[in-house]
Coordinates of C-alpha atoms in Angstrom, one line a residue:
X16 CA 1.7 -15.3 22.4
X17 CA 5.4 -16.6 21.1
X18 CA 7.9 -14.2 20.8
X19 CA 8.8 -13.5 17.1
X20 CA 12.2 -13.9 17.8
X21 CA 12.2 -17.8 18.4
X22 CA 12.3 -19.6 15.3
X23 CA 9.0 -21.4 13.9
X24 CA 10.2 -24.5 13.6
X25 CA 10.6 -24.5 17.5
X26 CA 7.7 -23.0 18.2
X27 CA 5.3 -24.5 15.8
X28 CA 4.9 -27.7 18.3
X29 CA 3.7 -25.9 20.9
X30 CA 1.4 -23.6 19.3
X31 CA -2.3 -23.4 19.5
X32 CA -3.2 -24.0 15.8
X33 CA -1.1 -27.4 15.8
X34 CA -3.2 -28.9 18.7
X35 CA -6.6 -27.5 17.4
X36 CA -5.6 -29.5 13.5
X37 CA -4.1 -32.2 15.4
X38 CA -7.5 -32.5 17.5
X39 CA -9.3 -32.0 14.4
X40 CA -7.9 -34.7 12.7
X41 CA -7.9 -37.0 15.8
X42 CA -12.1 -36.3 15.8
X43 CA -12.2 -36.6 12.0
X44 CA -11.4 -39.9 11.7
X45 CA -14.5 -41.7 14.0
X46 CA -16.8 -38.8 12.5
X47 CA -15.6 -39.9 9.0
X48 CA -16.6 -43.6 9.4
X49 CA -19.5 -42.8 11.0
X50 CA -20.6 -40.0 7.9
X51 CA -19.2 -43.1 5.6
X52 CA -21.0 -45.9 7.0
X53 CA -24.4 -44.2 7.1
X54 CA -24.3 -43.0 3.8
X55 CA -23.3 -46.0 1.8
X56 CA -25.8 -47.9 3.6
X57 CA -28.7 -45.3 3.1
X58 CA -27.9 -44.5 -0.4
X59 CA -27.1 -47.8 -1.7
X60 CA -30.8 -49.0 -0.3
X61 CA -32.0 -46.4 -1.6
X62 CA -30.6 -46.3 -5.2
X63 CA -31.6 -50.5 -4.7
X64 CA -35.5 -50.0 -3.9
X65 CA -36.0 -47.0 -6.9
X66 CA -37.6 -49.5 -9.0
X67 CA -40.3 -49.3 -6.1
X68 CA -41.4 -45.7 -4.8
X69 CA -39.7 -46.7 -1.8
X70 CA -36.3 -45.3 -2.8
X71 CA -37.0 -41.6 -3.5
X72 CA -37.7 -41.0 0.0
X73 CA -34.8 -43.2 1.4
X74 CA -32.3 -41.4 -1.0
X75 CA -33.4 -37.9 -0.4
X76 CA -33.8 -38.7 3.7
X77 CA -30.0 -39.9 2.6
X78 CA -28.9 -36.6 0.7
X79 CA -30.7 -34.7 3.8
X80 CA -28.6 -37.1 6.1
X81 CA -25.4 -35.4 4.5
X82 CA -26.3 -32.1 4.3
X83 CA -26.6 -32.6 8.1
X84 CA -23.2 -34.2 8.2
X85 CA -22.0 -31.3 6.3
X86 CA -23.3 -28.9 8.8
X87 CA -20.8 -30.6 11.5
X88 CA -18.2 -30.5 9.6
X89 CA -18.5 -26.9 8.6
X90 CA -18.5 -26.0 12.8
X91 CA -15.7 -28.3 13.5
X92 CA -13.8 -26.5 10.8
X93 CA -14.7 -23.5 11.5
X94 CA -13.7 -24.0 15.6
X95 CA -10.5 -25.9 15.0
X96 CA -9.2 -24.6 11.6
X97 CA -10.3 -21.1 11.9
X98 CA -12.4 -21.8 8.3
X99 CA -15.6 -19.7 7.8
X100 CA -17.7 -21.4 5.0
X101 CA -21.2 -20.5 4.9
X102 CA -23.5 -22.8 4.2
X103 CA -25.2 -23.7 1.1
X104 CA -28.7 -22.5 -0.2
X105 CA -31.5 -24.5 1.9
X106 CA -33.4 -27.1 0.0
X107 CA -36.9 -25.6 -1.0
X108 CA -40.3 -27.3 -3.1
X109 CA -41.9 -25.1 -5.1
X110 CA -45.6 -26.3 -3.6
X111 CA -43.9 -26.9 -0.1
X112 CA -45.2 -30.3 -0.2
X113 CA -43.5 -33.6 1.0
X114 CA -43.1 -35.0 -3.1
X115 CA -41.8 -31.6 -4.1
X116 CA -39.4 -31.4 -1.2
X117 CA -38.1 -35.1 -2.2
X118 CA -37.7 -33.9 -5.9
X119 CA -36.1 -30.7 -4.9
X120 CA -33.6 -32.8 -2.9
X121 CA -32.5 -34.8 -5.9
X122 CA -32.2 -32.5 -7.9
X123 CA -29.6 -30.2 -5.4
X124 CA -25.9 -30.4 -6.4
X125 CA -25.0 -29.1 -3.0
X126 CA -26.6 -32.4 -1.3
X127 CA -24.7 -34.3 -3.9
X128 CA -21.6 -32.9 -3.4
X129 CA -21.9 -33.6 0.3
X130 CA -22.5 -37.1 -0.3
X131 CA -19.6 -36.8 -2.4
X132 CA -17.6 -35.2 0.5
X133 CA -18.8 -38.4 2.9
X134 CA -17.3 -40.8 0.5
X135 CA -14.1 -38.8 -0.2
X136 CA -13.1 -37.6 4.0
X137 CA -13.0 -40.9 5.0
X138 CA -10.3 -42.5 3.1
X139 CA -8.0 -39.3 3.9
X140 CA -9.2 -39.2 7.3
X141 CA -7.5 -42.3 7.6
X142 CA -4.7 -41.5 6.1
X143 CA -4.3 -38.1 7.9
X144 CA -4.7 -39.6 11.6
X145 CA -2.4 -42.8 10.8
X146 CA 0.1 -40.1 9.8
X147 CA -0.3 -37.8 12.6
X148 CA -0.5 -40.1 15.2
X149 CA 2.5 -42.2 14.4
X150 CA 4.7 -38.7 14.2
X151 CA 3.6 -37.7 17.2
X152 CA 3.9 -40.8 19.1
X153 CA 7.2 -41.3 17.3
X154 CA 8.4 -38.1 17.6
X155 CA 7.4 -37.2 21.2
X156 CA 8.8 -40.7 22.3
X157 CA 12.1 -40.6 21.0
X158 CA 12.6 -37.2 22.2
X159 CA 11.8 -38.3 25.6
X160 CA 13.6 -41.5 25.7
X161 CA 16.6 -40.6 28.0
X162 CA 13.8 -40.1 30.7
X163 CA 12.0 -43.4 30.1
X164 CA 14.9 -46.0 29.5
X165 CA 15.3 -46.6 32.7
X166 CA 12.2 -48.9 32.2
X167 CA 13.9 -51.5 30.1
X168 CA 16.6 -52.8 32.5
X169 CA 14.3 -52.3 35.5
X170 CA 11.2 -54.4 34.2
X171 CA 11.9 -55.6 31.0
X172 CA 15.2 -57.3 31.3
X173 CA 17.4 -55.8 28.6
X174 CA 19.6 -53.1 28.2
X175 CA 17.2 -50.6 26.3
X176 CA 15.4 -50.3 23.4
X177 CA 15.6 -52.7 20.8
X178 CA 16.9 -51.4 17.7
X179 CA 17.4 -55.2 15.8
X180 CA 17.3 -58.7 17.5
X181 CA 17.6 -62.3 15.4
X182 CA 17.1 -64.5 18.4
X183 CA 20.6 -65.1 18.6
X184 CA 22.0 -61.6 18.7
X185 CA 20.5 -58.1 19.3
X186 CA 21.2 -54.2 19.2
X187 CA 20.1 -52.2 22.0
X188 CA 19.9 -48.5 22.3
X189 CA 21.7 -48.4 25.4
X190 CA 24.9 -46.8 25.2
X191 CA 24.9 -42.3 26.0
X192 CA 26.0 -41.7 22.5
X193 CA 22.7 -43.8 21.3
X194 CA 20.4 -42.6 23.8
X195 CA 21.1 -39.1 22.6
X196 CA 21.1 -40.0 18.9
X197 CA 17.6 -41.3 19.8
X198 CA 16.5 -38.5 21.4
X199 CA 18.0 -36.2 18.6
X200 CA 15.9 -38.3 16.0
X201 CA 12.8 -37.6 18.1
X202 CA 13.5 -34.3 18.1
X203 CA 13.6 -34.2 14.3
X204 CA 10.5 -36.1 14.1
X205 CA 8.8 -33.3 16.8
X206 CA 9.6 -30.3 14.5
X207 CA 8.5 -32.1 11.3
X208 CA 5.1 -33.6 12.9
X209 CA 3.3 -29.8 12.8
X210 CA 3.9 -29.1 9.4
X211 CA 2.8 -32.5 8.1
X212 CA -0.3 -32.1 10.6
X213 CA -1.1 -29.0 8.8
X214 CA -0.4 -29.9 5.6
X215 CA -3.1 -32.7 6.0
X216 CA -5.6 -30.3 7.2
X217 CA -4.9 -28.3 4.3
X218 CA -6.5 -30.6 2.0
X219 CA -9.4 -31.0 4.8
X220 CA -9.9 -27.4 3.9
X221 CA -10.1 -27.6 0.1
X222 CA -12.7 -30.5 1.2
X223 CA -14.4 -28.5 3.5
X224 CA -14.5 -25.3 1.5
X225 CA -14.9 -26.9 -2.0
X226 CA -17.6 -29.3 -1.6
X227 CA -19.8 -28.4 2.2
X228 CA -19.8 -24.3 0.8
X229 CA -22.7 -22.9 -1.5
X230 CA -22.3 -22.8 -5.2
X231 CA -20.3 -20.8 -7.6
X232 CA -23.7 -20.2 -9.1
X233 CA -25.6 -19.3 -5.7
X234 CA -22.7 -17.3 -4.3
X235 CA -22.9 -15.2 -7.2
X236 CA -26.1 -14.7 -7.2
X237 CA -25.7 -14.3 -3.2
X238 CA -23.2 -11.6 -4.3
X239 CA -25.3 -9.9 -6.9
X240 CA -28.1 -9.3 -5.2
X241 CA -26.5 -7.9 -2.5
X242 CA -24.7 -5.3 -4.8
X243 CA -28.1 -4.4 -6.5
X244 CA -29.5 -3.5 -2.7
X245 CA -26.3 -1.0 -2.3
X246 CA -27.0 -0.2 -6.1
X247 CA -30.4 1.5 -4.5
X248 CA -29.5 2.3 -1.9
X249 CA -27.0 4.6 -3.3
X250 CA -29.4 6.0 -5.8
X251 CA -32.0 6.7 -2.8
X252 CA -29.4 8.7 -1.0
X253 CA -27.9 10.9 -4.3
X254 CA -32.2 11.4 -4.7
X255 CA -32.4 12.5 -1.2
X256 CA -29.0 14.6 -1.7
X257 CA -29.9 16.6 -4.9
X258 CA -33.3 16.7 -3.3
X259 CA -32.0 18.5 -0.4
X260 CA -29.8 20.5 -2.2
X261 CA -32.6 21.9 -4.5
X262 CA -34.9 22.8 -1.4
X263 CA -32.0 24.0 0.7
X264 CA -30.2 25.8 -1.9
X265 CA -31.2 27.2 -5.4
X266 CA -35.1 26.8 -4.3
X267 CA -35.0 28.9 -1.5
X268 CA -32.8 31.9 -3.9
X269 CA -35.7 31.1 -6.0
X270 CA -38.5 32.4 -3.2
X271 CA -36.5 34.7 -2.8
X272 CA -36.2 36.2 -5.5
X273 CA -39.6 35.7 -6.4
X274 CA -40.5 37.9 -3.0
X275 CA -38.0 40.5 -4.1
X276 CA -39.4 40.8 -7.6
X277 CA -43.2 41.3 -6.3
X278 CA -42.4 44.2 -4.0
X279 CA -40.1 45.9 -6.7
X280 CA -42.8 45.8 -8.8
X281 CA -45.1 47.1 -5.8
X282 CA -42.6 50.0 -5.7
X283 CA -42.3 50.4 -9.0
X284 CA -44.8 53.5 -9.5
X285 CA -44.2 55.3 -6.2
X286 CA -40.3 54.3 -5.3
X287 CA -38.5 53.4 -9.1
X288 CA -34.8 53.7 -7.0
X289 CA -36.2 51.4 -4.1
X290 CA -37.6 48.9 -7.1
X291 CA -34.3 49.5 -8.5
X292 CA -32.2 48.2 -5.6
X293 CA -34.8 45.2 -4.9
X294 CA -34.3 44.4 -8.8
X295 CA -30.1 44.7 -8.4
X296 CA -30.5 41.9 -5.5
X297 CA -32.9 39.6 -7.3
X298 CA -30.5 39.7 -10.4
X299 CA -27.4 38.7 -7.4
X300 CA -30.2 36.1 -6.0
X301 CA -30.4 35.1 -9.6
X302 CA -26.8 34.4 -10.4
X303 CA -26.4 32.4 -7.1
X304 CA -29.1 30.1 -7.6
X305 CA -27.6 29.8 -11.3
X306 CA -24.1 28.7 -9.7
X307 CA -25.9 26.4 -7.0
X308 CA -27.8 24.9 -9.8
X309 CA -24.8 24.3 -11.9
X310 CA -22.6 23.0 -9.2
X311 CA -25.5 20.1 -8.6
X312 CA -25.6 19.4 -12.1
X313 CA -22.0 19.1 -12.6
X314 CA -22.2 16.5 -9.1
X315 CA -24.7 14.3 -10.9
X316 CA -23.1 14.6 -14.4
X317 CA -21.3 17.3 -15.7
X318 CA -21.6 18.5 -19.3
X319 CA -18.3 18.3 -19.9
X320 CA -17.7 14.8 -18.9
X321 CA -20.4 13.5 -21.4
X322 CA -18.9 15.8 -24.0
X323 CA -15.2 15.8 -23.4
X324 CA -14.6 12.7 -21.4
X325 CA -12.9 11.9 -18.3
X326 CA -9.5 13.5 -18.9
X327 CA -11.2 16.6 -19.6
X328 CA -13.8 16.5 -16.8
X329 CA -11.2 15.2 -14.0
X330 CA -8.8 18.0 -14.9
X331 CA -11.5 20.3 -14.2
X332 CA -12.3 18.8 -10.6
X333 CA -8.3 19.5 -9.9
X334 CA -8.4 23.2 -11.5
X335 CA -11.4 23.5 -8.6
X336 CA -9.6 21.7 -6.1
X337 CA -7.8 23.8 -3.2
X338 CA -4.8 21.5 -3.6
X339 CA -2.4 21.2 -6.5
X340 CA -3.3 17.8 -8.3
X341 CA -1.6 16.6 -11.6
X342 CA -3.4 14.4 -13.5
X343 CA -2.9 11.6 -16.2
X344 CA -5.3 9.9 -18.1
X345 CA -4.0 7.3 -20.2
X346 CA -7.1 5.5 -22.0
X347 CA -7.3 3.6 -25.5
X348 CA -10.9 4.4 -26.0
X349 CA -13.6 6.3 -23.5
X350 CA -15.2 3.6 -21.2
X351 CA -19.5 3.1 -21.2
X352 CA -21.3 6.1 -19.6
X353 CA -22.1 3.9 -16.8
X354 CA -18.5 3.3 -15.8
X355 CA -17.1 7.3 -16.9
X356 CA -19.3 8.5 -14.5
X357 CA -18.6 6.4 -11.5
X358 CA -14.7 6.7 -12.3
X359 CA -15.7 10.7 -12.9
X360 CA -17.6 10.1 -9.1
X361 CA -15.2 8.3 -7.8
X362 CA -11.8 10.7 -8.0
X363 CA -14.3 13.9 -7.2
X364 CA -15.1 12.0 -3.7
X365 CA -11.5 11.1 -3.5
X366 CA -9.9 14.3 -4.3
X367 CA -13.1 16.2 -1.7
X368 CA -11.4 14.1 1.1
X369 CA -8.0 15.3 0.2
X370 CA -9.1 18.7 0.6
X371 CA -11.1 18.1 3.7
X372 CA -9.0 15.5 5.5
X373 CA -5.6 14.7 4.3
X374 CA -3.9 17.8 4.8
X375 CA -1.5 17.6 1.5
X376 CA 0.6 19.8 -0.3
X377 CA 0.0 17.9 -3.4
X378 CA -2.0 15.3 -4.8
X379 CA -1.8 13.1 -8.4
X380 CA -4.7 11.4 -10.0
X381 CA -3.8 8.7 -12.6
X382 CA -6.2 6.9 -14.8
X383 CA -5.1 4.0 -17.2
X384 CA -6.3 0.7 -18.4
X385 CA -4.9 -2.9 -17.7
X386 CA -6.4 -5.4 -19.8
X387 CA -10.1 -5.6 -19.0
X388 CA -10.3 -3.3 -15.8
X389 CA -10.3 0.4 -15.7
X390 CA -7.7 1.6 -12.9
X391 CA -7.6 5.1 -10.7
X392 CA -5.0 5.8 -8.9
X393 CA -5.3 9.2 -6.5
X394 CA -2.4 9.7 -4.7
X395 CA -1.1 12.9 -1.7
X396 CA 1.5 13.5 0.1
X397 CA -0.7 14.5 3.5
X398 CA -0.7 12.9 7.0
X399 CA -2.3 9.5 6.2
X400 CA -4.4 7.4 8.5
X401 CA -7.7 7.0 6.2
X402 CA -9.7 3.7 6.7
X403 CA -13.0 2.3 4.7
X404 CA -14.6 2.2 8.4
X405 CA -18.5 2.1 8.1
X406 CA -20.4 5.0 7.5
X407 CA -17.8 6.9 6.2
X408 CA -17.2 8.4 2.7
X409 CA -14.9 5.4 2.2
X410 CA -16.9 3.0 3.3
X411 CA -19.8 4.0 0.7
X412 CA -17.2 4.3 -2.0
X413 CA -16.2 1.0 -1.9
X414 CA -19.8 -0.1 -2.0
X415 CA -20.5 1.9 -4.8
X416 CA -17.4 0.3 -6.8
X417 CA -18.2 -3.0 -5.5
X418 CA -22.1 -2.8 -7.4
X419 CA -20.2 -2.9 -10.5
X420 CA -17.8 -5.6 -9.3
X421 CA -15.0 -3.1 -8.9
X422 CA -12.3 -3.0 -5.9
X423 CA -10.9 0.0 -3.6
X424 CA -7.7 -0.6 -2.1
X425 CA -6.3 1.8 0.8
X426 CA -2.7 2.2 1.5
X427 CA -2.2 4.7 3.9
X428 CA 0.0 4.2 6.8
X429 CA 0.1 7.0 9.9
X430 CA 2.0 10.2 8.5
X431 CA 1.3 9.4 4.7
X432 CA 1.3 8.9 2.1
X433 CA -1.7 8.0 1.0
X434 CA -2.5 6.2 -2.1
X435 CA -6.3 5.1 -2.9
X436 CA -5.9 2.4 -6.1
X437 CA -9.9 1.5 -7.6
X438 CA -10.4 -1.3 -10.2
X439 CA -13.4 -1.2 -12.6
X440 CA -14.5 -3.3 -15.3
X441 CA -13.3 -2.3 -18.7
X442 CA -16.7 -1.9 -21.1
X443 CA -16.0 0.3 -24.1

């Protein structure tokens, strides 16, 4: 790897990513011809011969053709450009039959739009390798010329290389002063041939990405669907949490007390003060199984937040928090139920992490609104180092935000501070 120290523009010749776009480009332009040729010829039969039924199989074999082209082009960005674009949804018939196939074809904009891209690369491809090539040829043999001018007197005959000639007269690049002029203009054209190279294969990545990629529509719908799988997933698990919780906790105080209140009333006749102390510990079982029972209803959805609201039911998760935690809640108007709760959720996870992990003397919770999002803010002072790995409580609070097409931002560097920021969407 190059050192940081050595400025970019020397280093940019010689780095990896400038050969992989200048390979790209050099490969583009034959593919590009190739993709071009085939498809004007295909699709221009095809579009010729729809007054027979001959053409809608021609032009949907031709919109097929593409999305195979497209395919290609998405590997040979993805290995020389380093551009991930997944591809678009696959072409389906609704009876699976050839006819409905060909209509289903047609009727893709993703086919279209790579026939579109076939059309479009290969007039930039052209473009991009004439202008690549002649930098790099110019540049690289300019540079170099002191070591190759030697050639010129030796089997060419004149002094050097010929800068003007009339017939009559003619200026050679021959003298020291020119011969390093020429190899400083090289040199100029050597720095300035990467960022041109990747300034061309910048727009072969808004091609790429813009036209070969799925949808707006089917990304979105990609995206929602995957949210309403974490959506139930997440409601599975808090199920299989309160159910736990109920058979672990306040169910088994309830046996119990149930079992201590049969044999007080066994003893009540022959023992009262042995039924007395049986009946003192069922009314202890009692209270317990009360506090379990209220500490898992005020997890799912405490009172006070559906009464109160979220600057009264956050302020008291920090009264019950074992750190001190100021908190600020600066909202217009109270957000849907939906939303309160999984802000409410949200900073109750946040602020349990504090307490278990973070080591802090002092935490802050903030909670405002900017424009149409809903913002959090929980802040401590403690050692840092927390990371939304997998299968962590992070992890499953970003998914939870992201259902609702919310974000969760870390910043938390080793040795603090850390500072968890969430976006919602604002729905009064």
């Amino acid at each position: 790897m190059a050192s940081p120290r050595i400025p970019a523009a020397i280093r940019a010749p010689f780095e990896a990513r400038t050969w992989r776009a200048f390979l790209y480009v050099l490969v583009g332009l034959p593919l590009s011809i190739c993709w071009f040729a085939l498809s004007i010829a295909l699709v221009s039969t095809g579009a010729g011969l729809l007054i027979t039924f001959l053409g809608v199989p021609i032009l949907a074999g031709a919109l097929a053709m593409c999305r195979g082209f497209g395919a290609v082009e998405r590997t040979r960005a993805r290995a020389l450009l380093d551009l991930d674009v997944k591809a678009p949804e696959p072409v389906r018939g609704r009876t699976g039959g050839a006819f409905s196939w060909m209509g289903a074809m047609l009727k893709s904009g993703a086919s279209w739009r790579h026939l579109l891209y076939a059309v479009l690369h290969m007039p930039w491809a052209v473009f991009s390798f004439s202008v690549a090539v002649a930098f790099f040829g110019w540049g690289w043999g300019l540079f170099t010329y002191p070591l190759w001018q030697w050639v010129f007197p030796m089997y060419a005959g004149q002094d050097g290389l010929q800068l003007y000639g009339d017939g009559v007269h003619g200026l050679y690049l021959d003298s020291p002063f020119e011969i390093a002029f020429t190899s400083f203009v090289g040199l100029l054209f050597v720095m300035a041939w990467p960022w041109l190279l990747r300034g061309c294969v910048s727009v072969d990545r808004l091609l790429v990405s813009g036209l070969l990629g799925p949808s707006r529509l089917a990304s979105r719908v990609t995206e929602l669907e995957s949210d309403r799988g974490v959506v139930v997933d997440t409601a599975a698990a808090d199920l299989r949490r309160i159910e736990r919780d109920l058979h672990d906790g306040a169910q088994a105080r309830l046996a119990a007390l149930a079992m201590d209140l049969g044999l007080a009333k066994e003893k009540l006749a022959e023992d009262p003060r042995a039924a007395a102390v049986l009946v003192d510990e069922a009314h202890g079982e009692v209270k317990l199984a009360l506090q379990e029972l209220r500490d898992l209803a005020r997890g799912i959805h405490p009172a006070v937040l559906t009464d109160r609201g979220l600057d009264a039911a956050l302020s008291a998760v920090a009264s019950r928090c074992a750190v001190p935690v100021s908190v600020d809640v600066d909202l217009p108007a109270r957000p849907v139920p939906a939303i309160e709760g999984i802000a409410y959720f949200t900073v109750s996870e946040l602020l349990r992490n504090v307490t278990a992990h973070a080591r802090a003397r002092r935490a802050w919770v903030d909670v405002w609104r900017s424009e149409n999002r809903l913002m959090l803010q929980v802040r401590d002072d403690g050692v840092g180092g927390a990371v939304t790995v997998e299968g962590r409580s992070l992890s499953s609070l970003a998914g939870r935000v992201g259902a609702v097409d919310g974000v969760l931002a870390v910043d938390s560097p080793a040795g603090g501070p850390t500072t968890v920021t969430v976006e919602l969407p604002w729905r009064a």
